[in-house]
Amino acid sequence: MQISRVHGLLEKALDYRAMRQDMISSNIANVDTPNYRARDISFESLLAEKSDELFAHSPKRLEMRLTNENHIGTAREKESKRAEIFFRDGHTARNDGNTVDLDIETTEMAKNTVVYNALVAALKKDSAIFRSVLDASAKT
């Protein structure tokens, strides 16, 4: 049973935020590992596309028309959309080749934690609204 259209989107955003938290923790754990390159994950565009689908916003790109599913691989491309993991290479590497900057990692971790907590609060609020509707309908 789907509580609301936004509920699934919030759950997916929480999953990505948890994944990002693990990645930042891994970067911090490898601060002294020679030749380690800091990694990050990009998922905001996926969530924006999902939001457009849920709330019927106009798509930002023109979809190709399918005449035969075997000729065009768009159906498979949609299934393979995933968050993108990339190396954060904009920072200077130390002499040992490590690109982890503790100031940046702790800042990114703090930002990610704030957004994660906001998503949890939104999910709780969404569930509370659903519960109040059920309670109100039970009284009538």
XYZ file of C-alpha atoms in Angstrom:
140
model
C 0.000 0.000 0.000
C 1.370 3.360 -0.974
C 0.868 6.038 1.662
C 1.412 8.964 -0.680
C 3.205 9.811 -3.899
C 6.023 11.483 -2.023
C 6.582 8.611 0.435
C 8.543 6.453 -2.038
C 10.595 9.429 -3.142
C 11.527 10.212 0.461
C 12.531 6.601 1.082
C 14.740 6.587 -2.016
C 16.337 9.890 -0.973
C 17.062 8.429 2.475
C 18.720 5.401 0.863
C 20.969 7.645 -1.228
C 21.815 9.842 1.761
C 22.757 6.764 3.806
C 24.925 5.576 0.908
C 26.615 8.982 0.743
C 27.230 8.925 4.507
C 28.981 5.551 4.150
C 31.081 6.899 1.295
C 32.180 9.968 3.243
C 32.990 7.752 6.239
C 35.093 5.584 3.959
C 36.953 8.659 2.723
C 37.698 9.723 6.290
C 38.810 6.191 7.231
C 41.300 6.250 4.341
C 42.800 9.662 5.087
C 46.235 8.078 5.629
C 46.079 5.550 2.776
C 48.593 6.371 0.037
C 47.127 6.984 -3.460
C 43.534 6.882 -2.145
C 41.191 9.136 -4.125
C 38.188 10.666 -2.362
C 34.867 9.423 -3.773
C 31.391 10.874 -3.787
C 27.982 10.016 -5.231
C 25.667 12.058 -7.440
C 21.972 11.209 -7.267
C 20.142 14.545 -7.281
C 19.273 14.343 -10.992
C 17.701 10.896 -10.484
C 15.538 12.220 -7.675
C 14.548 15.252 -9.758
C 13.469 12.968 -12.631
C 11.479 10.791 -10.228
C 9.860 13.892 -8.763
C 8.915 15.064 -12.267
C 7.336 11.678 -12.941
C 5.385 11.667 -9.678
C 4.061 15.183 -9.893
C 3.525 15.251 -13.672
C 5.896 18.085 -14.374
C 6.848 18.447 -17.977
C 9.924 16.398 -18.796
C 13.096 18.336 -19.499
C 13.946 16.257 -22.523
C 12.021 14.852 -25.430
C 11.365 11.142 -25.090
C 11.949 8.948 -28.125
C 8.918 7.191 -29.517
C 9.166 3.399 -29.417
C 7.914 1.537 -32.460
C 9.522 -1.741 -31.462
C 11.136 -2.402 -28.108
C 13.924 -4.426 -29.725
C 15.084 -1.534 -31.919
C 15.630 1.098 -29.303
C 17.297 0.478 -25.990
C 15.515 3.198 -24.020
C 13.545 0.728 -21.910
C 16.765 -0.889 -20.792
C 18.417 2.485 -20.249
C 15.686 3.506 -17.833
C 16.246 0.345 -15.818
C 19.976 0.947 -15.636
C 19.727 4.480 -14.248
C 21.650 4.572 -11.036
C 23.415 7.008 -8.868
C 26.810 7.946 -10.217
C 29.908 7.410 -8.113
C 32.769 9.712 -8.993
C 36.190 10.741 -7.720
C 36.369 14.154 -6.110
C 39.490 15.269 -7.939
C 39.193 19.031 -7.604
C 41.466 19.055 -4.592
C 45.185 18.939 -4.506
C 46.741 15.623 -3.760
C 49.316 15.288 -1.059
C 52.793 13.926 -1.748
C 51.522 10.375 -1.178
C 48.766 10.815 -3.838
C 45.899 10.869 -1.326
C 43.159 13.416 -2.184
C 41.142 13.245 1.065
C 40.760 16.648 2.738
C 39.387 16.244 6.255
C 37.857 19.745 6.290
C 35.865 19.013 3.140
C 34.841 15.537 4.305
C 33.584 16.724 7.682
C 31.720 19.618 6.054
C 30.086 17.270 3.533
C 29.219 14.841 6.325
C 27.564 17.624 8.346
C 25.559 18.790 5.303
C 24.506 15.224 4.532
C 23.426 14.655 8.147
C 21.278 17.804 8.162
C 19.523 16.775 4.936
C 19.113 13.178 6.188
C 17.465 14.412 9.396
C 15.183 16.722 7.402
C 14.139 13.779 5.207
C 13.398 11.657 8.279
C 11.256 14.469 9.700
C 9.395 14.803 6.387
C 8.786 11.054 6.291
C 7.436 11.103 9.841
C 5.173 14.037 8.981
C 3.891 12.279 5.864
C 3.093 9.169 7.929
C 1.402 11.288 10.605
C -0.843 12.909 7.994
C -1.802 9.486 6.651
C -2.491 8.239 10.195
C -4.683 11.263 10.980
C -6.721 10.639 7.823
C -7.242 7.028 8.887
C -8.252 8.116 12.386
C -10.670 10.721 11.034
C -12.253 8.238 8.634
C -12.651 5.670 11.443
C -14.679 8.169 13.498
C -17.236 8.745 10.746
